[in-house]
Short mmCIF file of C-alpha atoms and ligand atoms in Angstrom, two decimals:
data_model
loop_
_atom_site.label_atom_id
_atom_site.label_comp_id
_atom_site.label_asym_id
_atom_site.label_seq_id
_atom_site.Cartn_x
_atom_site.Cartn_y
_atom_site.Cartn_z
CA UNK A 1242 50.75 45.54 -4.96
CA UNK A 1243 53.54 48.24 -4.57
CA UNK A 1244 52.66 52.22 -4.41
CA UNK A 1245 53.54 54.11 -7.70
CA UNK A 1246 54.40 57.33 -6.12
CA UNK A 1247 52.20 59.61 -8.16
CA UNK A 1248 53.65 63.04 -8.84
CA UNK A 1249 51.95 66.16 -7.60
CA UNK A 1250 52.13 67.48 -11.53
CA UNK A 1251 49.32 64.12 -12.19
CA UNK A 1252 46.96 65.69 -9.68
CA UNK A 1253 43.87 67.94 -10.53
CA UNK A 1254 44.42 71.28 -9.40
CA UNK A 1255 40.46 72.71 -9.06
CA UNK A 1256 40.22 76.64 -8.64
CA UNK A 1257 37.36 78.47 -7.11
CA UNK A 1258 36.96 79.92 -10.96
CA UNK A 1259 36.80 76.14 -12.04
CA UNK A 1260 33.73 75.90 -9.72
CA UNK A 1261 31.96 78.91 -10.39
CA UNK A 1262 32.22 78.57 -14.08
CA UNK A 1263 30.89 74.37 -13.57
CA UNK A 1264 29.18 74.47 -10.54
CA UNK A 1265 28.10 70.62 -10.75
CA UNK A 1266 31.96 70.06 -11.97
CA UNK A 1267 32.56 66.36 -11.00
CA UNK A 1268 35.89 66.38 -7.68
CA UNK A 1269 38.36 63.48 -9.08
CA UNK A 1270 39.83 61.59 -6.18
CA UNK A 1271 43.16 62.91 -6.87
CA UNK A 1272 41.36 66.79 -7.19
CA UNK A 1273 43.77 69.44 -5.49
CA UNK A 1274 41.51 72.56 -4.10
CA UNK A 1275 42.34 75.97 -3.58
CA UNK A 1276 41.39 77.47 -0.20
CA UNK A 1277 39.19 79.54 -2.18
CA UNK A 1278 37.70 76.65 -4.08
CA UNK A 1279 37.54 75.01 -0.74
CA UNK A 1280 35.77 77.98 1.05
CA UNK A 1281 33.24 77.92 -2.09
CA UNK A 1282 32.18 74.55 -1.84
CA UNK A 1283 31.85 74.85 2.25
CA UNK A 1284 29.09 77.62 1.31
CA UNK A 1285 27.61 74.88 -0.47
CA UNK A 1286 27.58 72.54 2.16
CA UNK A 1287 30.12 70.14 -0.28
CA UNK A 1288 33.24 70.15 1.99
CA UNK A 1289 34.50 68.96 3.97
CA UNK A 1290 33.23 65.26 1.44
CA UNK A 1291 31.18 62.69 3.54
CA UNK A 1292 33.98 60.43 4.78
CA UNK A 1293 33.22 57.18 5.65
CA UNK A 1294 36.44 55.46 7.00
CA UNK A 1295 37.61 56.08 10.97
CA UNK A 1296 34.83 57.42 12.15
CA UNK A 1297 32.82 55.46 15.13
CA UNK A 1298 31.93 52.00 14.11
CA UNK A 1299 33.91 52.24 11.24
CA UNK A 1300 36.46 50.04 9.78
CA UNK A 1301 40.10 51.83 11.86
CA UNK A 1302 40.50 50.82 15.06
CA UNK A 1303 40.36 53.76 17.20
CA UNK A 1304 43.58 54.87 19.41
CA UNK A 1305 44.35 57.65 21.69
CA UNK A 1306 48.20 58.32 21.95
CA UNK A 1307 50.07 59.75 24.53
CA UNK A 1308 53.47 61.55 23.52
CA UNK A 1309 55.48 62.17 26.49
CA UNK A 1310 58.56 63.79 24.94
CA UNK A 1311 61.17 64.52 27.37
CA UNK A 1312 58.86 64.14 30.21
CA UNK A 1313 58.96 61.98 33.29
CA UNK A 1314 61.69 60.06 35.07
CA UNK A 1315 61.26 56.28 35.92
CA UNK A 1316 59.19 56.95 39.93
CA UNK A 1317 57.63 59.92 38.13
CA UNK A 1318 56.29 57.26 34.97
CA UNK A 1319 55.28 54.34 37.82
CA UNK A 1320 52.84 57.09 39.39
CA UNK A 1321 51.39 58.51 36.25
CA UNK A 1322 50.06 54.57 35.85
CA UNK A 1323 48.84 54.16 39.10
CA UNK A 1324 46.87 57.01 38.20
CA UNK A 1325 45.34 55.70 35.21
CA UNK A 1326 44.62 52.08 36.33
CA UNK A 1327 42.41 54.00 38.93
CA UNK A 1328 40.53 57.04 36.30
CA UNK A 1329 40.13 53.74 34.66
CA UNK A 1330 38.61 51.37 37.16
CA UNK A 1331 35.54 53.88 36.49
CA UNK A 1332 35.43 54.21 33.05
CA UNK A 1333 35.66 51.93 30.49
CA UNK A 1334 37.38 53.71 26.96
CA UNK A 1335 35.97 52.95 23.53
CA UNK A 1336 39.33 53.73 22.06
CA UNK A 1337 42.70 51.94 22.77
CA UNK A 1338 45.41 53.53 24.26
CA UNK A 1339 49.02 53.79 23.67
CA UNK A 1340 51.30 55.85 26.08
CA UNK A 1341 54.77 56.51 24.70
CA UNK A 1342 57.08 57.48 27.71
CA UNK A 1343 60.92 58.22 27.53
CA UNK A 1344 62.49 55.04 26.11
CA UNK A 1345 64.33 54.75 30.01
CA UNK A 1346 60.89 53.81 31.41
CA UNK A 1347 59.45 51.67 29.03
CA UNK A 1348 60.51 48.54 30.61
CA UNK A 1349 59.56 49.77 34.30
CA UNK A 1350 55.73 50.49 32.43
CA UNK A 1351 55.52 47.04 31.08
CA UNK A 1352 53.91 45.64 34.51
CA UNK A 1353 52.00 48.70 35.59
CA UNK A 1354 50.23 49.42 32.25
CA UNK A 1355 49.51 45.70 31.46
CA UNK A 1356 45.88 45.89 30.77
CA UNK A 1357 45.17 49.18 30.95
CA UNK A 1358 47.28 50.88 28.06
CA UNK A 1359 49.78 49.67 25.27
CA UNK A 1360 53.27 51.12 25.02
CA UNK A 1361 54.91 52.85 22.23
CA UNK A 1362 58.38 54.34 21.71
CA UNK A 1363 59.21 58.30 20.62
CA UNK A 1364 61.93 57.62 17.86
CA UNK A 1365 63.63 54.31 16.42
CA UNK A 1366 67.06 53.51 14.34
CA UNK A 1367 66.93 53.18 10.88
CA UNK A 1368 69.32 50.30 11.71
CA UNK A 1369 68.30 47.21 12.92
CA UNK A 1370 71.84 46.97 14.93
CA UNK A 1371 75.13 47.33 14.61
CA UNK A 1372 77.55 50.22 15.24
CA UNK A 1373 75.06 53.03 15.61
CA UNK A 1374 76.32 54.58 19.28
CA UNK A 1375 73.32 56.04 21.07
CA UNK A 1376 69.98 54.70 18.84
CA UNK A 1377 67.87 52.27 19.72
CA UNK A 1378 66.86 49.40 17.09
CA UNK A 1379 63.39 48.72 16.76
CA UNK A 1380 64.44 44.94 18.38
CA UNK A 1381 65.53 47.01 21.28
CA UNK A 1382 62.37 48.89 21.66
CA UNK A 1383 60.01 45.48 21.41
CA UNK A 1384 62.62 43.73 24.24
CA UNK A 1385 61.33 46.63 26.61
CA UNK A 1386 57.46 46.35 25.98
CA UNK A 1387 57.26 48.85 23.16
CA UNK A 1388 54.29 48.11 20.42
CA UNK A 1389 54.36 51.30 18.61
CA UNK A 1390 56.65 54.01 17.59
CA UNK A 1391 56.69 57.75 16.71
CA UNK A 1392 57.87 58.28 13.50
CA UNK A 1393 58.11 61.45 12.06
CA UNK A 1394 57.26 63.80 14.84
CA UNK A 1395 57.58 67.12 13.91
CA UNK A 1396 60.37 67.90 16.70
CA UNK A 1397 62.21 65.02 15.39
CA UNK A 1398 61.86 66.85 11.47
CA UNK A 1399 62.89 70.26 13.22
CA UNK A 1400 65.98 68.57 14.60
CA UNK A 1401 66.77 67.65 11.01
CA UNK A 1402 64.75 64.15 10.09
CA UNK A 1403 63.61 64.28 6.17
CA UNK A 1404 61.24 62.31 4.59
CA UNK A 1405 63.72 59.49 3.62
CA UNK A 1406 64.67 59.13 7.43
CA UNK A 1407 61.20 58.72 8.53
CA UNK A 1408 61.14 56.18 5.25
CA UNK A 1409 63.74 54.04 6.71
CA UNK A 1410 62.58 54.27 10.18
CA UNK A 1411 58.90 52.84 8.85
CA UNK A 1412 60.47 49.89 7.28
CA UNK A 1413 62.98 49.47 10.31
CA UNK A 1414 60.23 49.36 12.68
CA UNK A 1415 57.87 47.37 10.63
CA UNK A 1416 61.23 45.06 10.11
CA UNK A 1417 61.04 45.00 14.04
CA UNK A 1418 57.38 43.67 14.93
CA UNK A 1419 56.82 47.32 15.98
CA UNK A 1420 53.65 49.68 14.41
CA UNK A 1421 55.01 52.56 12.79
CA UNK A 1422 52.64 55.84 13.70
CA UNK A 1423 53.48 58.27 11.51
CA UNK A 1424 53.17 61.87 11.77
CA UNK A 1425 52.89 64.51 8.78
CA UNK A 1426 51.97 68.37 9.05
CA UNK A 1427 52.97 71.30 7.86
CA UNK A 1428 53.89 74.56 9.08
CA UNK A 1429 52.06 78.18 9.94
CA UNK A 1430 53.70 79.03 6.80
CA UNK A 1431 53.03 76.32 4.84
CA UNK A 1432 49.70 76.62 5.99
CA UNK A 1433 49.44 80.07 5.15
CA UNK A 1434 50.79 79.79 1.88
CA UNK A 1435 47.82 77.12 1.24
CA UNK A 1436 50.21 74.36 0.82
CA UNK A 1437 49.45 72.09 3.31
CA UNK A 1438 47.46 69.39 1.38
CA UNK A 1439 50.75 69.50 -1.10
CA UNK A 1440 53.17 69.18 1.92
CA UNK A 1441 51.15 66.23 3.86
CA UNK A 1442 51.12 63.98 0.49
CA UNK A 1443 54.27 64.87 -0.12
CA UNK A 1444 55.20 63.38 3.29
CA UNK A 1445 52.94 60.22 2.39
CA UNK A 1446 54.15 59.35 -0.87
CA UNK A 1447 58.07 59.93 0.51
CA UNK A 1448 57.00 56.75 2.92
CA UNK A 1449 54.82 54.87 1.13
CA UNK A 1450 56.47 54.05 -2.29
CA UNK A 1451 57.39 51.16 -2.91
CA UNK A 1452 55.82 49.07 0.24
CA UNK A 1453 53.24 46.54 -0.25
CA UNK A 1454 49.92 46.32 0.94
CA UNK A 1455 50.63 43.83 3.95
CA UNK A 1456 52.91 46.53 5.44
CA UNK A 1457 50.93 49.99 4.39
CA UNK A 1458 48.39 48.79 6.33
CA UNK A 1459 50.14 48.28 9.26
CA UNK A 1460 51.32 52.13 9.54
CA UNK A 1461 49.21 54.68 11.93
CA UNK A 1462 48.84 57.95 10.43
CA UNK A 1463 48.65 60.87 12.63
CA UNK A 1464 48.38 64.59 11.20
CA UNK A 1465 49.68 67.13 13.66
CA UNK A 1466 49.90 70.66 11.81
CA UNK A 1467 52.95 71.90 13.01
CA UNK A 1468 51.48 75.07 14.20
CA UNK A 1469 48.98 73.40 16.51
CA UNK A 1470 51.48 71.72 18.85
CA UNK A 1471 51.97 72.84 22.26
CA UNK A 1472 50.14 76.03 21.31
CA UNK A 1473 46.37 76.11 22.21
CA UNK A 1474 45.79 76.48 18.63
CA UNK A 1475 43.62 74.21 17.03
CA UNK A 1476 42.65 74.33 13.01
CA UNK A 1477 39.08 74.39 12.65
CA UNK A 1478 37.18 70.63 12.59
CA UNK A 1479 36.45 70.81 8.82
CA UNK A 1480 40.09 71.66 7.85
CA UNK A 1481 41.43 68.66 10.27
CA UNK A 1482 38.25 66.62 8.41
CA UNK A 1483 39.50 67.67 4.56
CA UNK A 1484 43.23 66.78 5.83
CA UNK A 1485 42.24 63.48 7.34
CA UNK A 1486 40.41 62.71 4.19
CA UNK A 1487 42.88 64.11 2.23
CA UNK A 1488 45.60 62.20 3.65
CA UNK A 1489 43.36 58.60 2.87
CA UNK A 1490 42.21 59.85 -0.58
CA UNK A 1491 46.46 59.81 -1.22
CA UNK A 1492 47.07 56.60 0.07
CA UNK A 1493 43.69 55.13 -2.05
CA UNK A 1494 45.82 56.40 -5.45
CA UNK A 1495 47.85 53.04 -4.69
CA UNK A 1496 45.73 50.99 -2.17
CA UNK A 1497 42.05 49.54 -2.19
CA UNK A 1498 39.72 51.89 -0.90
CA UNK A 1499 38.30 49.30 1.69
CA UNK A 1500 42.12 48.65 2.70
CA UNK A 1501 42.97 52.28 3.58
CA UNK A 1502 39.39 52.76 5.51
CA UNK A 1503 41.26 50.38 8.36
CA UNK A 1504 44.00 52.61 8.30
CA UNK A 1505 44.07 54.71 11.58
CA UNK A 1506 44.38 58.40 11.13
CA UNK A 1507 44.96 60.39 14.30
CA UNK A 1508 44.66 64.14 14.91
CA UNK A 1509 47.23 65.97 17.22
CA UNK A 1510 48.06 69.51 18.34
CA UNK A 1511 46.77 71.02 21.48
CA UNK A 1512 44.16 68.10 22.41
CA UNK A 1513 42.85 68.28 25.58
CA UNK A 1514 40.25 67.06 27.76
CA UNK A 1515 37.85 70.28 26.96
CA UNK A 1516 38.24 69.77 22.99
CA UNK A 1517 39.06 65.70 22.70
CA UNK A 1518 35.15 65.18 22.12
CA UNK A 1519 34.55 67.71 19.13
CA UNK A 1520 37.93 66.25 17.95
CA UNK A 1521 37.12 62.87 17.97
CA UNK A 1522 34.30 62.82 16.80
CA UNK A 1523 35.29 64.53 13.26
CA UNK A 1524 34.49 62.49 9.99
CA UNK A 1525 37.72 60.32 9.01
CA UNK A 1526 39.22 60.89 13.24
CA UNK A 1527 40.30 57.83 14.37
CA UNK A 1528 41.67 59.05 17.82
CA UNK A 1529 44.26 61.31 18.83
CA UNK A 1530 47.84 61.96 19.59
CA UNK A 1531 48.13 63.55 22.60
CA UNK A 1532 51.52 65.68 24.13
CA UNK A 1533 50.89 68.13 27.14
CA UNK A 1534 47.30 66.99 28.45
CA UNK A 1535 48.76 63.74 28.49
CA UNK A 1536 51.02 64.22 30.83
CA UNK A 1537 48.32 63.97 33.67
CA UNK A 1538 46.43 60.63 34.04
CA UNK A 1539 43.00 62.35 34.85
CA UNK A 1540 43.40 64.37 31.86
CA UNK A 1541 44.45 61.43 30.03
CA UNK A 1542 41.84 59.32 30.62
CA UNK A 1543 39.17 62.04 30.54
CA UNK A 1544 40.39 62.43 26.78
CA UNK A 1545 39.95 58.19 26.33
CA UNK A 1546 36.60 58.51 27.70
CA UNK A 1547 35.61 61.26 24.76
CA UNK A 1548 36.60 58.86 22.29
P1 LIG B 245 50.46 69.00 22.43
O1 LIG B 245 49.27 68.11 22.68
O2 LIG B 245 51.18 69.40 23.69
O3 LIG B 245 50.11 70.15 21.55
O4 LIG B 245 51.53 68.13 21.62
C1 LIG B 245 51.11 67.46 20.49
C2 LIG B 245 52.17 66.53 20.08
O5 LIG B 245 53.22 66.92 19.63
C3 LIG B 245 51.90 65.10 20.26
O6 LIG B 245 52.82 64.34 19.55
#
């Protein structure tokens, strides 16, 4: 089956008037609220929708990510796993978890992380070789333990990445053996300017047209509002709940419903070990991408145990 990217003019644009003047007015899947529609139905205890898919015991497996960024040299990376292998021996995590270090230690993490956490990569080629000085392929990535890959972090968009980038980099990486965990958010102003449900299936569609079931459901979907990152600010748990369900009822235009339930959607932006519980547990949360607080391994695994 291939993904007809639908065009935002096809969706059903539902105004708070709408629902005042219909108040039993049926929500299409495709339905586009207002934040004043949305705040309407939230007095009437309709929103965020009952969502059944990521939640615990549901069909996505659940993950908890760890986003280094330019953090950590190679002696610095060796004693951050030390660290979790032992918060570890303790506990034992209901969610899976994936750290992705600077692309120099990924091979020195293969050994020390073997059983205790997967490993992921920060950014890939859209290439899968050749005469690209400076990237690394997704082939290269796998060779040094790498599983997963960032795609689409919102540095990576600031520094210039558009949505057909972070297209080619899916396919590359899916090309490569390597799962693609892709991040879409928008901005304080697009935020502000009520866009964001426009700008995250925006950033969907721009990926997923075009590729067929078998590799859709390979991709990891993690919504990190721009905003939130690195900043202590965190949207409230029904907005992350209507954007996580937002973000499957856009891939379900083009996939079967009980296909995109096993797709993992993440939240990031300012987790911690204080909020990963309330986080996690959010209708639709699968797990959680994690930057700063996962920089420590207490902290780290303290947020593996909430989930
Ligand atoms: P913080 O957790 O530091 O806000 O970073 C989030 C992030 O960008 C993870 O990819």
């Amino acid at each position: 089956m291939g993904y007809n990217a639908p065009s935002m003019a096809r969706k059903t644009l539902i105004t708070a008037r709408d629902l005042e003047r219909r108040p039993a007015l049926p929500l299409p899947a495709d339905a586009l609220l207002t934040p004043l529609a949305r705040d309407l139905l939230r007095k009437r205890g309709l929103w965020p929708p009952p969502v059944r898919a990521g939640g615990r015991g549901c069909g996505a497996p659940r993950l908890v990510v760890a986003n280094w960024k330019s953090h950590k040299t190679i002696p610095e990376a060796l004693a951050f796993a030390r660290g979790l292998r032992e918060e570890l021996a303790s506990r034992r995590p209901r969610a899976g978890a994936v750290v992705c270090p600077p692309a120099t230690a990924l091979a020195n993490l293969r050994g020390p992380l073997r059983g205790v956490a997967e490993l992921g990569a920060q950014d890939v080629s859209a290439h899968d070789e050749g005469a690209h000085t400076g990237e690394l392929a997704a082939r290269h990535l796998v060779d040094a333990g790498a599983r997963y890959v960032l795609v689409g972090h919102s540095e990576r968009r600031a520094a210039g990445e558009d949505d057909a980038r972070c297209r080619a980099k899916v396919r590359a990486a899916l090309r490569g053996g390597l799962t693609p965990i892709l991040c879409v958010g928008e901005t304080a102003g697009e935020r502000d300017a009520g866009r964001t449900e426009h700008v995250v299936a925006g950033q969907l569609e721009a990926v997923f047209a075009g590729l067929d079931l078998a590799r859709a459901t390979r991709v990891v979907l993690a919504y990190e509002p721009r905003w939130a990152i690195g900043t202590g600010r965190v949207p409230q748990g029904e907005d992350v709940a209507a954007v996580l369900a937002h973000a499957r009822a856009v891939l379900a235009r083009a996939f079967p419903p009980d296909a995109v339930e096993r797709v993992p959607v993440l939240y990031g932006g300012s987790v911690n070990e204080r909020n990963a519980a309330r986080l996690l547990a959010l209708p639709g949360c699968s797990g959680a991408l994690v930057g700063g607080a996962s920089l420590d391994p207490a902290r780290f695994a303290q947020i593996l145990a909430s989930a």
